[in-house]
PDB file of C-alpha atoms in Angstrom:
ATOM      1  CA  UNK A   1       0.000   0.000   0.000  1.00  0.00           C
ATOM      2  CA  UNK A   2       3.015   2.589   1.086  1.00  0.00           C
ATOM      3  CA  UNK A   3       4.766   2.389  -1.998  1.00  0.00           C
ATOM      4  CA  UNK A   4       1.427   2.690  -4.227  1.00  0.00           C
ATOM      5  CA  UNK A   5       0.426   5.635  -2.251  1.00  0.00           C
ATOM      6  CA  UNK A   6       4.165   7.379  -2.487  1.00  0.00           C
ATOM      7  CA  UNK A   7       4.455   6.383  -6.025  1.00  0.00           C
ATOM      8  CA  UNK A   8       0.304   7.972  -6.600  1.00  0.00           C
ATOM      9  CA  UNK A   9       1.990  11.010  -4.756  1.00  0.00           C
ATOM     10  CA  UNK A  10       5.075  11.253  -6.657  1.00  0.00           C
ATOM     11  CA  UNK A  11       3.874  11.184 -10.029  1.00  0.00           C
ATOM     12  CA  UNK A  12       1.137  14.260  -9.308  1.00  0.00           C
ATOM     13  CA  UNK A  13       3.730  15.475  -8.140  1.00  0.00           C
ATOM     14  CA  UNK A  14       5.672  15.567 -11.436  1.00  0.00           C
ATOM     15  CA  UNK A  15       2.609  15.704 -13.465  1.00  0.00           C
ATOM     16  CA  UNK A  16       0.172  17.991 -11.672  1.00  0.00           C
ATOM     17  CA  UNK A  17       2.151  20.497  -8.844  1.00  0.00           C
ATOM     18  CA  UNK A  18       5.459  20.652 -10.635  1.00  0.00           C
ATOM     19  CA  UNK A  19       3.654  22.061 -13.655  1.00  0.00           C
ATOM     20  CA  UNK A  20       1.797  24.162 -11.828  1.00  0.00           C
ATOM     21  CA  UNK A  21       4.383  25.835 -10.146  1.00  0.00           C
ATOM     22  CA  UNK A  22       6.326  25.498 -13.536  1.00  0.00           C
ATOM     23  CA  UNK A  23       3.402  27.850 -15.143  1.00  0.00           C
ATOM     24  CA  UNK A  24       2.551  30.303 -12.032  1.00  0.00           C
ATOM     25  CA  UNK A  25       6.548  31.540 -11.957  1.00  0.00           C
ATOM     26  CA  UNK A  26       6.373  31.441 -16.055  1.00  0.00           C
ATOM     27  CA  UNK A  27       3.238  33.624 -15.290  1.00  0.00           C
ATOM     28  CA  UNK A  28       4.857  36.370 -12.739  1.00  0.00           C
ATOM     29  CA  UNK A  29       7.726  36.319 -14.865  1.00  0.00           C
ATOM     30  CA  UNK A  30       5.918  37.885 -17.823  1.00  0.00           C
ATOM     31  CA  UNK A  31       3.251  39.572 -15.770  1.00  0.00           C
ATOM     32  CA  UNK A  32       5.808  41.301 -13.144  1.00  0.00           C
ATOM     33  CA  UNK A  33       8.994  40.603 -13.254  1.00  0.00           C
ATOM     34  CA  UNK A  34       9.591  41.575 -16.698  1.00  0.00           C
ATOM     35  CA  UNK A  35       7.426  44.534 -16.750  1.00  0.00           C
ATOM     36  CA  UNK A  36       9.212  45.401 -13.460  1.00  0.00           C
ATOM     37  CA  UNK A  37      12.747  45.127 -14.834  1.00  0.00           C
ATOM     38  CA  UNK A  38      11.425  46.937 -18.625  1.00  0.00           C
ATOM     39  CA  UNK A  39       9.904  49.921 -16.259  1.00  0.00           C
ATOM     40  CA  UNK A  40      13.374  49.998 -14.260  1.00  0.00           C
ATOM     41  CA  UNK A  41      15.880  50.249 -17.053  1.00  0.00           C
ATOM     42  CA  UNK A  42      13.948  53.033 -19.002  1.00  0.00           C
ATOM     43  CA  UNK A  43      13.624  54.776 -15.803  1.00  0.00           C
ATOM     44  CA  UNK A  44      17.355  54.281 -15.264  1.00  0.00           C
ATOM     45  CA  UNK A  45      17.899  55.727 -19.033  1.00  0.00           C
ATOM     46  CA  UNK A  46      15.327  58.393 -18.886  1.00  0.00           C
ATOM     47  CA  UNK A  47      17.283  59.781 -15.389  1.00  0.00           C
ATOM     48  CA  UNK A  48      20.901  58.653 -15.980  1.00  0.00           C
ATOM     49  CA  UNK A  49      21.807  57.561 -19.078  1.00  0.00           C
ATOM     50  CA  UNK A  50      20.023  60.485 -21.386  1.00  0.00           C
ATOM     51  CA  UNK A  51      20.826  63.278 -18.892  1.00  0.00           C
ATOM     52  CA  UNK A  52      24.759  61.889 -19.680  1.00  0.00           C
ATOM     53  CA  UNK A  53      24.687  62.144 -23.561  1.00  0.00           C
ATOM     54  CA  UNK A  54      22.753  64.912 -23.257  1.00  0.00           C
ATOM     55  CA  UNK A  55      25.824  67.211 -23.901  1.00  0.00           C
ATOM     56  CA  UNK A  56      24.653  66.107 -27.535  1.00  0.00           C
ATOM     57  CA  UNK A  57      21.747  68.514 -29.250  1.00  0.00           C
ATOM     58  CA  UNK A  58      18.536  67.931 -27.421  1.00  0.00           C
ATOM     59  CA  UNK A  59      16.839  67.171 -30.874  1.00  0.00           C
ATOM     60  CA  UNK A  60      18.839  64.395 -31.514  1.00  0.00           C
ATOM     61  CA  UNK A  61      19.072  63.429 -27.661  1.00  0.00           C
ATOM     62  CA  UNK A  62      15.104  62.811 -27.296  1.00  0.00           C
ATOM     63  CA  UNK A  63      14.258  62.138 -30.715  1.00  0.00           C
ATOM     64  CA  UNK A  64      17.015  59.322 -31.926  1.00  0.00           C
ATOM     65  CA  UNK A  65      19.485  58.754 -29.064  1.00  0.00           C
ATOM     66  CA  UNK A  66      17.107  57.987 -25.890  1.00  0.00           C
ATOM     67  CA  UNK A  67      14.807  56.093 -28.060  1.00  0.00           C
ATOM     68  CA  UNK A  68      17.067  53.935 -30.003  1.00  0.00           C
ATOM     69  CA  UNK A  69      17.865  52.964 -25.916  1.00  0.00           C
ATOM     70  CA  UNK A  70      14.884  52.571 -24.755  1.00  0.00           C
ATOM     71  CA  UNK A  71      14.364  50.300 -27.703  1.00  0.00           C
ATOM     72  CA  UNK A  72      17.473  48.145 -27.143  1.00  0.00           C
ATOM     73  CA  UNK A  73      16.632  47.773 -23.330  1.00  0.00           C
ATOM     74  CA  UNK A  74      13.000  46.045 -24.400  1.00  0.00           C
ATOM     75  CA  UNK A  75      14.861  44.090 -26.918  1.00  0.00           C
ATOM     76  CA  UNK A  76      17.315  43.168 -24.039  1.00  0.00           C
ATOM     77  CA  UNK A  77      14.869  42.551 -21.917  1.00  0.00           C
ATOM     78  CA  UNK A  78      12.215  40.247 -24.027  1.00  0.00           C
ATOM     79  CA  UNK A  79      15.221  38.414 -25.590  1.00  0.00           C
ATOM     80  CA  UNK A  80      17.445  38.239 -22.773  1.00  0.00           C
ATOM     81  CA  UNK A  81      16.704  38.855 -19.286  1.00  0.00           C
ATOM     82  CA  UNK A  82      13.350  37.342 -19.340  1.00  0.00           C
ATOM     83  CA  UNK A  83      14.419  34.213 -20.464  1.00  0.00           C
ATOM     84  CA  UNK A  84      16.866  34.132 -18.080  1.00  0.00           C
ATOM     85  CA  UNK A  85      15.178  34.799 -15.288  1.00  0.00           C
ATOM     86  CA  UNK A  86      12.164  32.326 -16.601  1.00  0.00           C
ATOM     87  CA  UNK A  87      14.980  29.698 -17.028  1.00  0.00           C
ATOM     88  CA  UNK A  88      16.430  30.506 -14.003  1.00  0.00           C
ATOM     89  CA  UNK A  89      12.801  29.635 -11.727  1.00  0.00           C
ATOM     90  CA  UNK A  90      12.018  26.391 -14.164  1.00  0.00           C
ATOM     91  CA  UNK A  91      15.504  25.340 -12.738  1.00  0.00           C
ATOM     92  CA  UNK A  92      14.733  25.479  -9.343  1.00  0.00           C
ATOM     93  CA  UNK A  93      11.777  24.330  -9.836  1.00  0.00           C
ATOM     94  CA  UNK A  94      12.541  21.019 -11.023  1.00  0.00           C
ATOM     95  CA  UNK A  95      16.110  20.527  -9.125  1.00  0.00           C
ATOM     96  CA  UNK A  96      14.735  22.207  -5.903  1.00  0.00           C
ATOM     97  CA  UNK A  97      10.864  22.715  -5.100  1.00  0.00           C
ATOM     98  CA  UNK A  98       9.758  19.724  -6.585  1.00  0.00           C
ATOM     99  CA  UNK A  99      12.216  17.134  -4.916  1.00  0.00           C
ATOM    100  CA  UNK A 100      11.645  18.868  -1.705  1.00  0.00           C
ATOM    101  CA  UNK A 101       7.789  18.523  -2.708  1.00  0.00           C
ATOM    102  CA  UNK A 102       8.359  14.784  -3.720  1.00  0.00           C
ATOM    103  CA  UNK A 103      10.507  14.064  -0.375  1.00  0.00           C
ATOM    104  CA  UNK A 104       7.847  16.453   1.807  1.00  0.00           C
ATOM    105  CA  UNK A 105       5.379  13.890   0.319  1.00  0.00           C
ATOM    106  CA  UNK A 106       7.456  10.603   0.647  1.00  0.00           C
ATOM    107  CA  UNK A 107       7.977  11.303   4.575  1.00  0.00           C
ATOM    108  CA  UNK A 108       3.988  12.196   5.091  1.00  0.00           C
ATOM    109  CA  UNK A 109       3.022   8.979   3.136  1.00  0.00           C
ATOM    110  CA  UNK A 110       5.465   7.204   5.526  1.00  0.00           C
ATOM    111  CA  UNK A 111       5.077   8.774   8.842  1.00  0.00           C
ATOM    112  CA  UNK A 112       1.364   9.126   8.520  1.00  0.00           C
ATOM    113  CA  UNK A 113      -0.503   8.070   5.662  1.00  0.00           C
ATOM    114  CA  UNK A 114       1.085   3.828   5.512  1.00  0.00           C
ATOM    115  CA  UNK A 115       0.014   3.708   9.147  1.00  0.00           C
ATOM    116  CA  UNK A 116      -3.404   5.449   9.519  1.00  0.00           C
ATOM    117  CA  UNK A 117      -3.867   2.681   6.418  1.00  0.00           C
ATOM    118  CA  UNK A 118      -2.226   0.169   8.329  1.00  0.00           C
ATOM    119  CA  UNK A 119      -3.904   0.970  11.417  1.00  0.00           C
ATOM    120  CA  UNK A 120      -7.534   0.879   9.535  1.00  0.00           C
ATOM    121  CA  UNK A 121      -6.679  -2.173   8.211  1.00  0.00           C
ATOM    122  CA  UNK A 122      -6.468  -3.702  11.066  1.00  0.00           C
ATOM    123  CA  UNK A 123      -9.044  -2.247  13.041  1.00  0.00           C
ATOM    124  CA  UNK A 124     -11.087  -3.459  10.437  1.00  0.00           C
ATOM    125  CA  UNK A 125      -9.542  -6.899  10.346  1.00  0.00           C
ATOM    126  CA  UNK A 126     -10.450  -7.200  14.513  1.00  0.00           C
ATOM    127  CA  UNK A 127     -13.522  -5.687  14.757  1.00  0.00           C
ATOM    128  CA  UNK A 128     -15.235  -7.050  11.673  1.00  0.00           C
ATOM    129  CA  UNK A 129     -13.116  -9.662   9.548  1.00  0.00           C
ATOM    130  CA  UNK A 130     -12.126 -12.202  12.736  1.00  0.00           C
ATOM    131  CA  UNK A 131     -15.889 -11.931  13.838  1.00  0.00           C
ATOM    132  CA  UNK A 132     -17.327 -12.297  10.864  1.00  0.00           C
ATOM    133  CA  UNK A 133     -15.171 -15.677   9.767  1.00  0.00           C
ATOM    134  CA  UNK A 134     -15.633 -16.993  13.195  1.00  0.00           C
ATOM    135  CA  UNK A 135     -19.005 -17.024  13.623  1.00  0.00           C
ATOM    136  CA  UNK A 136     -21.895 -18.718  11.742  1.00  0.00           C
ATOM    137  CA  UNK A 137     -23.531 -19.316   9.307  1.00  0.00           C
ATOM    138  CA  UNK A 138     -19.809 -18.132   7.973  1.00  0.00           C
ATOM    139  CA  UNK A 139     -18.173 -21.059   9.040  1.00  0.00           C
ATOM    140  CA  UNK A 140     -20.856 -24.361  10.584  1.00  0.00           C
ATOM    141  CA  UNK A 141     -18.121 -25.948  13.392  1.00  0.00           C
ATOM    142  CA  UNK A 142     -18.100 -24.065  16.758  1.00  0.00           C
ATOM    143  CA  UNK A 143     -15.271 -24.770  19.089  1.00  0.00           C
ATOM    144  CA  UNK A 144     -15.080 -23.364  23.131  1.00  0.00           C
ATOM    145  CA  UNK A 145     -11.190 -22.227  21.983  1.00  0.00           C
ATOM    146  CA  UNK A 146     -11.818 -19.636  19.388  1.00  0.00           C
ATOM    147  CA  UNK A 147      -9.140 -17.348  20.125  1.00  0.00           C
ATOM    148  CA  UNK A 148      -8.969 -13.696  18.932  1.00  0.00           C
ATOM    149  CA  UNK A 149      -5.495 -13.553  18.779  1.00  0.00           C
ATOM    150  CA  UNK A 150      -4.866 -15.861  15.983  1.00  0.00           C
ATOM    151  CA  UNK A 151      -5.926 -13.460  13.115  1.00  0.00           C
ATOM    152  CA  UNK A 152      -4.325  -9.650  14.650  1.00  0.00           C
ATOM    153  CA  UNK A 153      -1.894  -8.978  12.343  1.00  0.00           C
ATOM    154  CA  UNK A 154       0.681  -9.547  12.496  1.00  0.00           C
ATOM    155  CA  UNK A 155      -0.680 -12.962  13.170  1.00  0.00           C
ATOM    156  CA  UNK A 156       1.442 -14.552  16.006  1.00  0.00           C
ATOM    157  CA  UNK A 157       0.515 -17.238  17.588  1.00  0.00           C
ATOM    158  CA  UNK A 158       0.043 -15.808  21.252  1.00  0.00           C
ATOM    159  CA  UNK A 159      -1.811 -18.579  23.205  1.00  0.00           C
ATOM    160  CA  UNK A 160      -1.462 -22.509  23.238  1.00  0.00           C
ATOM    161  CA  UNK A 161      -4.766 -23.374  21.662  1.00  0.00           C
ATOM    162  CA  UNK A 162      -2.891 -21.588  18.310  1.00  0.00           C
ATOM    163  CA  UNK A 163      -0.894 -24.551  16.962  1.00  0.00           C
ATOM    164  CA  UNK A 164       0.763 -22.976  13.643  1.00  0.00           C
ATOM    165  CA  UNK A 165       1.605 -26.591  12.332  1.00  0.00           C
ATOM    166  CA  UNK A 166      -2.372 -27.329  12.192  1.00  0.00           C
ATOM    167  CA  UNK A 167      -2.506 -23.981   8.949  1.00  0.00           C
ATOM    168  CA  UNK A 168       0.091 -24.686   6.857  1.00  0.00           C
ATOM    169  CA  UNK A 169      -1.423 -26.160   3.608  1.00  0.00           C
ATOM    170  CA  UNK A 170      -2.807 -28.861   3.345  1.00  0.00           C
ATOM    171  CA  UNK A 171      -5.273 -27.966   5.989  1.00  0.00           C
ATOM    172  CA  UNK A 172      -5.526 -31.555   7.747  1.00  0.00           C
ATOM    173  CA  UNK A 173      -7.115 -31.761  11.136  1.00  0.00           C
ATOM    174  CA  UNK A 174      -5.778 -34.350  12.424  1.00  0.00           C
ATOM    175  CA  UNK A 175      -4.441 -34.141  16.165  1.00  0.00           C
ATOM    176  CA  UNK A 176      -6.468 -32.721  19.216  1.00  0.00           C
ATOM    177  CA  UNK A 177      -4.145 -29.992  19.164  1.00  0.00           C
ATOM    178  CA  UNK A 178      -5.416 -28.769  16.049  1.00  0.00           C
ATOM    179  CA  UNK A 179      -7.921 -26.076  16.919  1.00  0.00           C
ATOM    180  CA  UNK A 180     -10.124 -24.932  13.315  1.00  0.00           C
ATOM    181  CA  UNK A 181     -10.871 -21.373  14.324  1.00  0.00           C
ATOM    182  CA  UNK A 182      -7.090 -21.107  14.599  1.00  0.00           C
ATOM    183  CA  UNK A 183      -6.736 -21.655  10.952  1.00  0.00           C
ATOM    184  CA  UNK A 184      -9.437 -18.987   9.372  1.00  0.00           C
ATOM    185  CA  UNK A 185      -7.756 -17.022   7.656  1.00  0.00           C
ATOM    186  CA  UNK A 186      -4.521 -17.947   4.377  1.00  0.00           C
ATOM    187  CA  UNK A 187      -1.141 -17.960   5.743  1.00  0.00           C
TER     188      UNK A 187
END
């Protein structure tokens, strides 16, 4: 059950949150980031860099030099920083925030999910399964040594009216010792 819950868990992880993630950085990349960084470096050449060349005329300063910038910068930008920075989040995503999703995952299917399971299982196994296969009209013999303790996992054989040697296929009943309602359950 543990390892076909972890492995459930591990590929949504890969196929479901990791693209997710993938596509909600992709998305503040273009939607902020970028915009951000566009609306930075045109502030930075309307208040720096075109106040420096501005020793040219200010015809040719504001109507060819500062633009032909401010055009470079976006091209910049879209073609290189973007990318960069949208390369640089799908790499930690997939070498860093998924694996620690994956392992964050791995450790909650082991520490809790396997044994809530494990424990449900065999509540389930005392309270209904052992009753149920004990008792008619499930099974006609009745015998005054039915013993509980035979069929709680993990199955040991706690008390002497358990003889292990009576279940081991073939079922033969052939010594006193031999109690059936030791033997319900496949071994």
């Amino acid at each position: 059950m543990c390892p076909l819950t972890n492995g459930l868990l591990r590929h949504e992880t890969r196929t479901v949150v990791c693209p997710l993630i993938d596509g909600l950085l992709r998305h503040v990349t273009r939607a902020v980031l970028c915009p951000l960084t566009n609306g930075l470096l045109r502030h930075v050449t309307k208040t720096v860099v075109c106040p420096l060349i501005d020793g040219l005329p200010r015809h040719v300063t504001r109507d060819v030099v500062c633009p032909l910038i401010n055009v470079l910068i976006q091209h910049v930008t879209r073609a290189v920083v973007c990318p960069l920075i949208d390369g640089l989040f799908r790499h930690v995503t997939r070498t860093v925030v998924c694996p620690l999703i994956d392992g964050l995952l791995s450790h909650v299917t082991r520490a809790v999910v396997c044994p809530l399971i494990d424990g449900l299982i065999r509540h389930v196994t005392r309270t209904v399964v052992c009753p149920l296969s004990m008792d008619p009209p499930y099974h006609p013999w009745t015998s005054s040594s039915r013993d509980f303790a035979c069929f709680v996992p993990p199955y040991r054989w706690t008390t002497p009216s358990c003889d292990k040697s009576c279940c081991v296929p073939p079922i033969q009943w052939t010594t006193p010792s031999c109690d059936q309602s030791c033997c319900m359950l496949p071994y």
